[in-house]
Protein backbone atom coordinates (compact mmCIF):
# COMPACT_ATOMS: atom_id res chain seq x y z
CA UNK A 1 0.00 0.00 0.00
CA UNK A 2 1.05 3.54 -0.60
CA UNK A 3 2.10 5.84 2.22
CA UNK A 4 -0.96 8.00 1.48
CA UNK A 5 -3.28 5.01 1.92
CA UNK A 6 -1.65 4.07 5.23
CA UNK A 7 -1.73 7.69 6.41
CA UNK A 8 -5.34 8.12 5.37
CA UNK A 9 -6.14 4.92 7.24
CA UNK A 10 -4.48 6.29 10.41
CA UNK A 11 -6.39 9.57 10.09
CA UNK A 12 -9.61 7.62 9.64
CA UNK A 13 -8.86 5.52 12.73
CA UNK A 14 -8.06 8.64 14.73
CA UNK A 15 -11.30 10.31 13.62
CA UNK A 16 -13.30 7.16 14.40
CA UNK A 17 -11.82 6.89 17.89
CA UNK A 18 -12.49 10.54 18.66
CA UNK A 19 -16.05 10.26 17.30
CA UNK A 20 -16.73 7.15 19.42
CA UNK A 21 -15.48 8.89 22.57
CA UNK A 22 -17.57 11.98 21.86
CA UNK A 23 -20.71 9.97 21.06
CA UNK A 24 -20.40 7.95 24.26
CA UNK A 25 -19.62 11.03 26.38
CA UNK A 26 -22.44 12.98 24.79
CA UNK A 27 -25.01 10.31 25.61
CA UNK A 28 -23.77 9.99 29.18
CA UNK A 29 -23.38 13.73 29.82
CA UNK A 30 -26.84 14.45 28.41
CA UNK A 31 -28.46 11.59 30.29
CA UNK A 32 -26.65 11.69 33.62
CA UNK A 33 -24.77 14.97 33.77
CA UNK A 34 -21.10 15.79 34.00
CA UNK A 35 -20.55 15.02 37.69
CA UNK A 36 -22.35 11.66 37.55
CA UNK A 37 -20.35 10.47 34.55
CA UNK A 38 -16.94 8.93 35.07
CA UNK A 39 -14.24 8.35 32.50
CA UNK A 40 -14.39 4.55 33.01
CA UNK A 41 -18.06 4.64 31.96
CA UNK A 42 -17.26 6.77 28.91
CA UNK A 43 -14.52 4.47 27.63
CA UNK A 44 -16.63 1.37 28.33
CA UNK A 45 -19.55 2.86 26.38
CA UNK A 46 -17.19 3.74 23.53
CA UNK A 47 -15.54 0.31 23.60
CA UNK A 48 -12.13 1.91 24.04
CA UNK A 49 -9.42 2.25 26.66
CA UNK A 50 -8.65 5.10 29.03
CA UNK A 51 -5.39 5.48 27.13
CA UNK A 52 -7.38 6.26 23.99
CA UNK A 53 -9.41 8.84 25.89
CA UNK A 54 -6.32 10.60 27.22
CA UNK A 55 -4.62 10.41 23.82
CA UNK A 56 -7.44 12.51 22.33
CA UNK A 57 -8.48 14.65 25.32
CA UNK A 58 -6.40 16.04 28.16
CA UNK A 59 -9.08 15.14 30.71
CA UNK A 60 -12.82 14.73 31.24
CA UNK A 61 -13.29 18.50 31.16
CA UNK A 62 -11.69 18.74 27.71
CA UNK A 63 -14.03 16.00 26.47
CA UNK A 64 -16.99 17.83 28.03
CA UNK A 65 -15.92 21.04 26.24
CA UNK A 66 -15.76 19.19 22.90
CA UNK A 67 -19.26 17.78 23.46
CA UNK A 68 -20.59 21.19 24.54
CA UNK A 69 -19.07 22.81 21.44
CA UNK A 70 -20.75 20.20 19.26
CA UNK A 71 -24.12 20.84 20.93
CA UNK A 72 -23.71 24.62 20.68
CA UNK A 73 -22.95 24.29 16.97
CA UNK A 74 -26.10 22.21 16.49
CA UNK A 75 -28.12 24.95 18.20
CA UNK A 76 -26.51 27.58 15.96
CA UNK A 77 -27.28 25.50 12.86
CA UNK A 78 -30.92 25.18 13.96
CA UNK A 79 -31.14 28.96 14.50
CA UNK A 80 -29.62 29.63 11.08
CA UNK A 81 -32.08 27.26 9.38
CA UNK A 82 -34.99 28.71 11.33
CA UNK A 83 -34.28 32.30 10.41
CA UNK A 84 -32.89 31.84 6.89
CA UNK A 85 -36.00 32.28 4.79
CA UNK A 86 -37.40 35.50 6.20
CA UNK A 87 -37.13 38.81 4.37
CA UNK A 88 -38.13 41.08 7.24
CA UNK A 89 -35.55 41.37 10.03
CA UNK A 90 -38.22 41.13 12.73
CA UNK A 91 -39.56 37.88 11.23
CA UNK A 92 -36.04 36.43 10.99
CA UNK A 93 -35.31 37.46 14.57
CA UNK A 94 -38.51 35.87 15.90
CA UNK A 95 -38.05 32.70 13.85
CA UNK A 96 -34.43 32.45 15.02
CA UNK A 97 -35.50 32.86 18.65
CA UNK A 98 -38.15 30.18 18.24
CA UNK A 99 -35.60 27.85 16.61
CA UNK A 100 -33.15 28.50 19.47
CA UNK A 101 -35.64 27.52 22.14
CA UNK A 102 -36.86 24.54 20.18
CA UNK A 103 -33.28 23.35 19.77
CA UNK A 104 -32.48 23.96 23.43
CA UNK A 105 -35.55 21.88 24.29
CA UNK A 106 -33.80 18.70 23.15
CA UNK A 107 -33.34 16.34 26.13
CA UNK A 108 -30.48 17.40 28.38
CA UNK A 109 -29.23 20.15 26.07
CA UNK A 110 -30.29 23.19 28.12
CA UNK A 111 -29.06 21.60 31.35
CA UNK A 112 -25.68 20.81 29.82
CA UNK A 113 -25.16 24.16 28.05
CA UNK A 114 -26.84 26.54 30.50
CA UNK A 115 -26.34 24.92 33.92
CA UNK A 116 -23.42 22.52 33.80
CA UNK A 117 -21.11 24.31 31.39
CA UNK A 118 -20.77 27.40 33.63
CA UNK A 119 -19.86 25.21 36.60
CA UNK A 120 -17.35 23.06 34.66
CA UNK A 121 -15.76 25.41 32.12
CA UNK A 122 -13.97 28.74 32.32
CA UNK A 123 -15.95 31.96 31.80
CA UNK A 124 -14.21 32.47 28.44
CA UNK A 125 -15.20 28.98 27.31
CA UNK A 126 -18.80 29.55 28.41
CA UNK A 127 -18.92 32.87 26.54
CA UNK A 128 -17.58 31.21 23.40
CA UNK A 129 -20.26 28.50 23.69
CA UNK A 130 -22.95 31.15 24.12
CA UNK A 131 -21.75 33.04 21.07
CA UNK A 132 -21.61 29.85 19.04
CA UNK A 133 -25.08 28.73 20.17
CA UNK A 134 -26.85 31.89 19.12
CA UNK A 135 -25.99 35.05 21.01
CA UNK A 136 -23.87 36.29 18.10
CA UNK A 137 -26.74 35.61 15.67
CA UNK A 138 -29.13 37.38 18.05
CA UNK A 139 -26.81 40.38 18.22
CA UNK A 140 -26.60 40.49 14.41
CA UNK A 141 -30.40 40.18 14.13
CA UNK A 142 -30.91 43.05 16.56
CA UNK A 143 -28.43 45.18 14.64
CA UNK A 144 -30.26 44.49 11.39
CA UNK A 145 -33.64 45.16 13.00
CA UNK A 146 -32.50 48.46 14.50
CA UNK A 147 -30.73 49.60 11.34
CA UNK A 148 -28.29 52.50 11.32
CA UNK A 149 -28.60 54.57 14.48
CA UNK A 150 -27.61 58.17 15.11
CA UNK A 151 -26.21 57.19 18.49
CA UNK A 152 -24.32 54.01 19.35
CA UNK A 153 -26.66 51.20 20.35
CA UNK A 154 -25.49 48.92 23.20
CA UNK A 155 -26.00 45.70 21.21
CA UNK A 156 -24.40 43.46 23.81
CA UNK A 157 -26.74 44.70 26.51
CA UNK A 158 -29.77 44.49 24.18
CA UNK A 159 -28.80 40.93 23.28
CA UNK A 160 -28.71 39.92 26.93
CA UNK A 161 -32.02 41.65 27.64
CA UNK A 162 -33.66 40.08 24.57
CA UNK A 163 -32.50 36.63 25.61
CA UNK A 164 -33.65 37.12 29.20
CA UNK A 165 -36.98 38.56 28.07
CA UNK A 166 -37.58 35.56 25.82
CA UNK A 167 -36.79 33.17 28.67
CA UNK A 168 -39.11 35.02 31.08
CA UNK A 169 -41.93 35.41 28.55
CA UNK A 170 -41.95 32.66 25.89
CA UNK A 171 -43.71 33.35 22.57
C-alpha atoms as a PDB file:
ATOM      1  CA  UNK A   1       0.000   0.000   0.000  1.00  0.00           C
ATOM      2  CA  UNK A   2       1.052   3.535  -0.604  1.00  0.00           C
ATOM      3  CA  UNK A   3       2.099   5.843   2.219  1.00  0.00           C
ATOM      4  CA  UNK A   4      -0.958   8.003   1.476  1.00  0.00           C
ATOM      5  CA  UNK A   5      -3.278   5.008   1.922  1.00  0.00           C
ATOM      6  CA  UNK A   6      -1.645   4.070   5.235  1.00  0.00           C
ATOM      7  CA  UNK A   7      -1.732   7.688   6.405  1.00  0.00           C
ATOM      8  CA  UNK A   8      -5.343   8.123   5.372  1.00  0.00           C
ATOM      9  CA  UNK A   9      -6.141   4.922   7.244  1.00  0.00           C
ATOM     10  CA  UNK A  10      -4.476   6.291  10.412  1.00  0.00           C
ATOM     11  CA  UNK A  11      -6.386   9.571  10.085  1.00  0.00           C
ATOM     12  CA  UNK A  12      -9.615   7.625   9.640  1.00  0.00           C
ATOM     13  CA  UNK A  13      -8.856   5.521  12.727  1.00  0.00           C
ATOM     14  CA  UNK A  14      -8.061   8.640  14.735  1.00  0.00           C
ATOM     15  CA  UNK A  15     -11.299  10.310  13.619  1.00  0.00           C
ATOM     16  CA  UNK A  16     -13.304   7.164  14.396  1.00  0.00           C
ATOM     17  CA  UNK A  17     -11.818   6.887  17.893  1.00  0.00           C
ATOM     18  CA  UNK A  18     -12.487  10.536  18.658  1.00  0.00           C
ATOM     19  CA  UNK A  19     -16.045  10.264  17.304  1.00  0.00           C
ATOM     20  CA  UNK A  20     -16.725   7.152  19.418  1.00  0.00           C
ATOM     21  CA  UNK A  21     -15.483   8.892  22.570  1.00  0.00           C
ATOM     22  CA  UNK A  22     -17.566  11.977  21.862  1.00  0.00           C
ATOM     23  CA  UNK A  23     -20.707   9.971  21.063  1.00  0.00           C
ATOM     24  CA  UNK A  24     -20.400   7.952  24.264  1.00  0.00           C
ATOM     25  CA  UNK A  25     -19.619  11.027  26.379  1.00  0.00           C
ATOM     26  CA  UNK A  26     -22.444  12.981  24.788  1.00  0.00           C
ATOM     27  CA  UNK A  27     -25.012  10.315  25.606  1.00  0.00           C
ATOM     28  CA  UNK A  28     -23.770   9.988  29.177  1.00  0.00           C
ATOM     29  CA  UNK A  29     -23.378  13.728  29.821  1.00  0.00           C
ATOM     30  CA  UNK A  30     -26.843  14.450  28.409  1.00  0.00           C
ATOM     31  CA  UNK A  31     -28.458  11.586  30.291  1.00  0.00           C
ATOM     32  CA  UNK A  32     -26.648  11.688  33.618  1.00  0.00           C
ATOM     33  CA  UNK A  33     -24.770  14.968  33.766  1.00  0.00           C
ATOM     34  CA  UNK A  34     -21.096  15.793  34.004  1.00  0.00           C
ATOM     35  CA  UNK A  35     -20.551  15.024  37.689  1.00  0.00           C
ATOM     36  CA  UNK A  36     -22.354  11.659  37.553  1.00  0.00           C
ATOM     37  CA  UNK A  37     -20.346  10.475  34.549  1.00  0.00           C
ATOM     38  CA  UNK A  38     -16.942   8.932  35.067  1.00  0.00           C
ATOM     39  CA  UNK A  39     -14.236   8.346  32.499  1.00  0.00           C
ATOM     40  CA  UNK A  40     -14.391   4.545  33.013  1.00  0.00           C
ATOM     41  CA  UNK A  41     -18.059   4.644  31.965  1.00  0.00           C
ATOM     42  CA  UNK A  42     -17.256   6.767  28.914  1.00  0.00           C
ATOM     43  CA  UNK A  43     -14.523   4.472  27.629  1.00  0.00           C
ATOM     44  CA  UNK A  44     -16.627   1.366  28.334  1.00  0.00           C
ATOM     45  CA  UNK A  45     -19.548   2.855  26.384  1.00  0.00           C
ATOM     46  CA  UNK A  46     -17.190   3.742  23.530  1.00  0.00           C
ATOM     47  CA  UNK A  47     -15.541   0.309  23.597  1.00  0.00           C
ATOM     48  CA  UNK A  48     -12.133   1.909  24.040  1.00  0.00           C
ATOM     49  CA  UNK A  49      -9.421   2.254  26.659  1.00  0.00           C
ATOM     50  CA  UNK A  50      -8.651   5.102  29.028  1.00  0.00           C
ATOM     51  CA  UNK A  51      -5.389   5.481  27.127  1.00  0.00           C
ATOM     52  CA  UNK A  52      -7.375   6.261  23.990  1.00  0.00           C
ATOM     53  CA  UNK A  53      -9.408   8.836  25.895  1.00  0.00           C
ATOM     54  CA  UNK A  54      -6.319  10.601  27.216  1.00  0.00           C
ATOM     55  CA  UNK A  55      -4.617  10.410  23.821  1.00  0.00           C
ATOM     56  CA  UNK A  56      -7.436  12.509  22.327  1.00  0.00           C
ATOM     57  CA  UNK A  57      -8.482  14.649  25.317  1.00  0.00           C
ATOM     58  CA  UNK A  58      -6.397  16.044  28.164  1.00  0.00           C
ATOM     59  CA  UNK A  59      -9.081  15.141  30.709  1.00  0.00           C
ATOM     60  CA  UNK A  60     -12.817  14.729  31.237  1.00  0.00           C
ATOM     61  CA  UNK A  61     -13.286  18.503  31.160  1.00  0.00           C
ATOM     62  CA  UNK A  62     -11.687  18.744  27.705  1.00  0.00           C
ATOM     63  CA  UNK A  63     -14.027  15.999  26.470  1.00  0.00           C
ATOM     64  CA  UNK A  64     -16.986  17.833  28.033  1.00  0.00           C
ATOM     65  CA  UNK A  65     -15.921  21.038  26.236  1.00  0.00           C
ATOM     66  CA  UNK A  66     -15.759  19.192  22.901  1.00  0.00           C
ATOM     67  CA  UNK A  67     -19.261  17.781  23.456  1.00  0.00           C
ATOM     68  CA  UNK A  68     -20.591  21.187  24.540  1.00  0.00           C
ATOM     69  CA  UNK A  69     -19.071  22.814  21.436  1.00  0.00           C
ATOM     70  CA  UNK A  70     -20.753  20.195  19.263  1.00  0.00           C
ATOM     71  CA  UNK A  71     -24.117  20.836  20.927  1.00  0.00           C
ATOM     72  CA  UNK A  72     -23.713  24.617  20.680  1.00  0.00           C
ATOM     73  CA  UNK A  73     -22.947  24.292  16.967  1.00  0.00           C
ATOM     74  CA  UNK A  74     -26.102  22.212  16.494  1.00  0.00           C
ATOM     75  CA  UNK A  75     -28.121  24.946  18.205  1.00  0.00           C
ATOM     76  CA  UNK A  76     -26.507  27.578  15.957  1.00  0.00           C
ATOM     77  CA  UNK A  77     -27.283  25.501  12.865  1.00  0.00           C
ATOM     78  CA  UNK A  78     -30.921  25.179  13.964  1.00  0.00           C
ATOM     79  CA  UNK A  79     -31.136  28.956  14.499  1.00  0.00           C
ATOM     80  CA  UNK A  80     -29.616  29.628  11.076  1.00  0.00           C
ATOM     81  CA  UNK A  81     -32.075  27.257   9.384  1.00  0.00           C
ATOM     82  CA  UNK A  82     -34.993  28.711  11.330  1.00  0.00           C
ATOM     83  CA  UNK A  83     -34.275  32.301  10.413  1.00  0.00           C
ATOM     84  CA  UNK A  84     -32.887  31.843   6.893  1.00  0.00           C
ATOM     85  CA  UNK A  85     -36.002  32.282   4.787  1.00  0.00           C
ATOM     86  CA  UNK A  86     -37.404  35.500   6.201  1.00  0.00           C
ATOM     87  CA  UNK A  87     -37.134  38.809   4.375  1.00  0.00           C
ATOM     88  CA  UNK A  88     -38.134  41.081   7.236  1.00  0.00           C
ATOM     89  CA  UNK A  89     -35.548  41.367  10.034  1.00  0.00           C
ATOM     90  CA  UNK A  90     -38.221  41.134  12.731  1.00  0.00           C
ATOM     91  CA  UNK A  91     -39.557  37.883  11.232  1.00  0.00           C
ATOM     92  CA  UNK A  92     -36.043  36.428  10.989  1.00  0.00           C
ATOM     93  CA  UNK A  93     -35.309  37.456  14.573  1.00  0.00           C
ATOM     94  CA  UNK A  94     -38.506  35.874  15.903  1.00  0.00           C
ATOM     95  CA  UNK A  95     -38.046  32.703  13.851  1.00  0.00           C
ATOM     96  CA  UNK A  96     -34.434  32.446  15.018  1.00  0.00           C
ATOM     97  CA  UNK A  97     -35.496  32.861  18.648  1.00  0.00           C
ATOM     98  CA  UNK A  98     -38.147  30.182  18.236  1.00  0.00           C
ATOM     99  CA  UNK A  99     -35.603  27.853  16.610  1.00  0.00           C
ATOM    100  CA  UNK A 100     -33.153  28.503  19.473  1.00  0.00           C
ATOM    101  CA  UNK A 101     -35.640  27.519  22.145  1.00  0.00           C
ATOM    102  CA  UNK A 102     -36.862  24.541  20.176  1.00  0.00           C
ATOM    103  CA  UNK A 103     -33.278  23.353  19.771  1.00  0.00           C
ATOM    104  CA  UNK A 104     -32.477  23.960  23.431  1.00  0.00           C
ATOM    105  CA  UNK A 105     -35.552  21.876  24.291  1.00  0.00           C
ATOM    106  CA  UNK A 106     -33.798  18.703  23.151  1.00  0.00           C
ATOM    107  CA  UNK A 107     -33.342  16.343  26.131  1.00  0.00           C
ATOM    108  CA  UNK A 108     -30.479  17.398  28.383  1.00  0.00           C
ATOM    109  CA  UNK A 109     -29.226  20.146  26.070  1.00  0.00           C
ATOM    110  CA  UNK A 110     -30.295  23.188  28.120  1.00  0.00           C
ATOM    111  CA  UNK A 111     -29.060  21.602  31.351  1.00  0.00           C
ATOM    112  CA  UNK A 112     -25.678  20.815  29.821  1.00  0.00           C
ATOM    113  CA  UNK A 113     -25.163  24.164  28.055  1.00  0.00           C
ATOM    114  CA  UNK A 114     -26.838  26.537  30.502  1.00  0.00           C
ATOM    115  CA  UNK A 115     -26.343  24.919  33.917  1.00  0.00           C
ATOM    116  CA  UNK A 116     -23.425  22.515  33.805  1.00  0.00           C
ATOM    117  CA  UNK A 117     -21.105  24.312  31.387  1.00  0.00           C
ATOM    118  CA  UNK A 118     -20.774  27.402  33.633  1.00  0.00           C
ATOM    119  CA  UNK A 119     -19.862  25.211  36.600  1.00  0.00           C
ATOM    120  CA  UNK A 120     -17.351  23.064  34.665  1.00  0.00           C
ATOM    121  CA  UNK A 121     -15.758  25.413  32.124  1.00  0.00           C
ATOM    122  CA  UNK A 122     -13.971  28.742  32.322  1.00  0.00           C
ATOM    123  CA  UNK A 123     -15.954  31.958  31.804  1.00  0.00           C
ATOM    124  CA  UNK A 124     -14.213  32.473  28.443  1.00  0.00           C
ATOM    125  CA  UNK A 125     -15.197  28.980  27.305  1.00  0.00           C
ATOM    126  CA  UNK A 126     -18.800  29.548  28.406  1.00  0.00           C
ATOM    127  CA  UNK A 127     -18.921  32.874  26.544  1.00  0.00           C
ATOM    128  CA  UNK A 128     -17.580  31.205  23.397  1.00  0.00           C
ATOM    129  CA  UNK A 129     -20.261  28.505  23.687  1.00  0.00           C
ATOM    130  CA  UNK A 130     -22.946  31.145  24.121  1.00  0.00           C
ATOM    131  CA  UNK A 131     -21.754  33.044  21.073  1.00  0.00           C
ATOM    132  CA  UNK A 132     -21.609  29.849  19.036  1.00  0.00           C
ATOM    133  CA  UNK A 133     -25.079  28.732  20.169  1.00  0.00           C
ATOM    134  CA  UNK A 134     -26.850  31.890  19.121  1.00  0.00           C
ATOM    135  CA  UNK A 135     -25.993  35.053  21.012  1.00  0.00           C
ATOM    136  CA  UNK A 136     -23.868  36.286  18.103  1.00  0.00           C
ATOM    137  CA  UNK A 137     -26.740  35.610  15.674  1.00  0.00           C
ATOM    138  CA  UNK A 138     -29.134  37.376  18.050  1.00  0.00           C
ATOM    139  CA  UNK A 139     -26.814  40.384  18.215  1.00  0.00           C
ATOM    140  CA  UNK A 140     -26.604  40.493  14.409  1.00  0.00           C
ATOM    141  CA  UNK A 141     -30.399  40.181  14.127  1.00  0.00           C
ATOM    142  CA  UNK A 142     -30.912  43.048  16.562  1.00  0.00           C
ATOM    143  CA  UNK A 143     -28.428  45.183  14.643  1.00  0.00           C
ATOM    144  CA  UNK A 144     -30.264  44.491  11.393  1.00  0.00           C
ATOM    145  CA  UNK A 145     -33.640  45.156  13.003  1.00  0.00           C
ATOM    146  CA  UNK A 146     -32.495  48.459  14.505  1.00  0.00           C
ATOM    147  CA  UNK A 147     -30.729  49.598  11.343  1.00  0.00           C
ATOM    148  CA  UNK A 148     -28.292  52.496  11.324  1.00  0.00           C
ATOM    149  CA  UNK A 149     -28.596  54.571  14.479  1.00  0.00           C
ATOM    150  CA  UNK A 150     -27.607  58.165  15.110  1.00  0.00           C
ATOM    151  CA  UNK A 151     -26.215  57.194  18.491  1.00  0.00           C
ATOM    152  CA  UNK A 152     -24.323  54.011  19.353  1.00  0.00           C
ATOM    153  CA  UNK A 153     -26.662  51.204  20.349  1.00  0.00           C
ATOM    154  CA  UNK A 154     -25.495  48.925  23.195  1.00  0.00           C
ATOM    155  CA  UNK A 155     -26.004  45.702  21.211  1.00  0.00           C
ATOM    156  CA  UNK A 156     -24.402  43.459  23.809  1.00  0.00           C
ATOM    157  CA  UNK A 157     -26.743  44.696  26.511  1.00  0.00           C
ATOM    158  CA  UNK A 158     -29.765  44.492  24.185  1.00  0.00           C
ATOM    159  CA  UNK A 159     -28.795  40.928  23.283  1.00  0.00           C
ATOM    160  CA  UNK A 160     -28.708  39.917  26.933  1.00  0.00           C
ATOM    161  CA  UNK A 161     -32.021  41.650  27.636  1.00  0.00           C
ATOM    162  CA  UNK A 162     -33.665  40.082  24.571  1.00  0.00           C
ATOM    163  CA  UNK A 163     -32.497  36.626  25.610  1.00  0.00           C
ATOM    164  CA  UNK A 164     -33.650  37.125  29.196  1.00  0.00           C
ATOM    165  CA  UNK A 165     -36.984  38.558  28.070  1.00  0.00           C
ATOM    166  CA  UNK A 166     -37.578  35.560  25.820  1.00  0.00           C
ATOM    167  CA  UNK A 167     -36.790  33.169  28.665  1.00  0.00           C
ATOM    168  CA  UNK A 168     -39.106  35.022  31.078  1.00  0.00           C
ATOM    169  CA  UNK A 169     -41.935  35.413  28.547  1.00  0.00           C
ATOM    170  CA  UNK A 170     -41.955  32.656  25.893  1.00  0.00           C
ATOM    171  CA  UNK A 171     -43.707  33.350  22.572  1.00  0.00           C
END
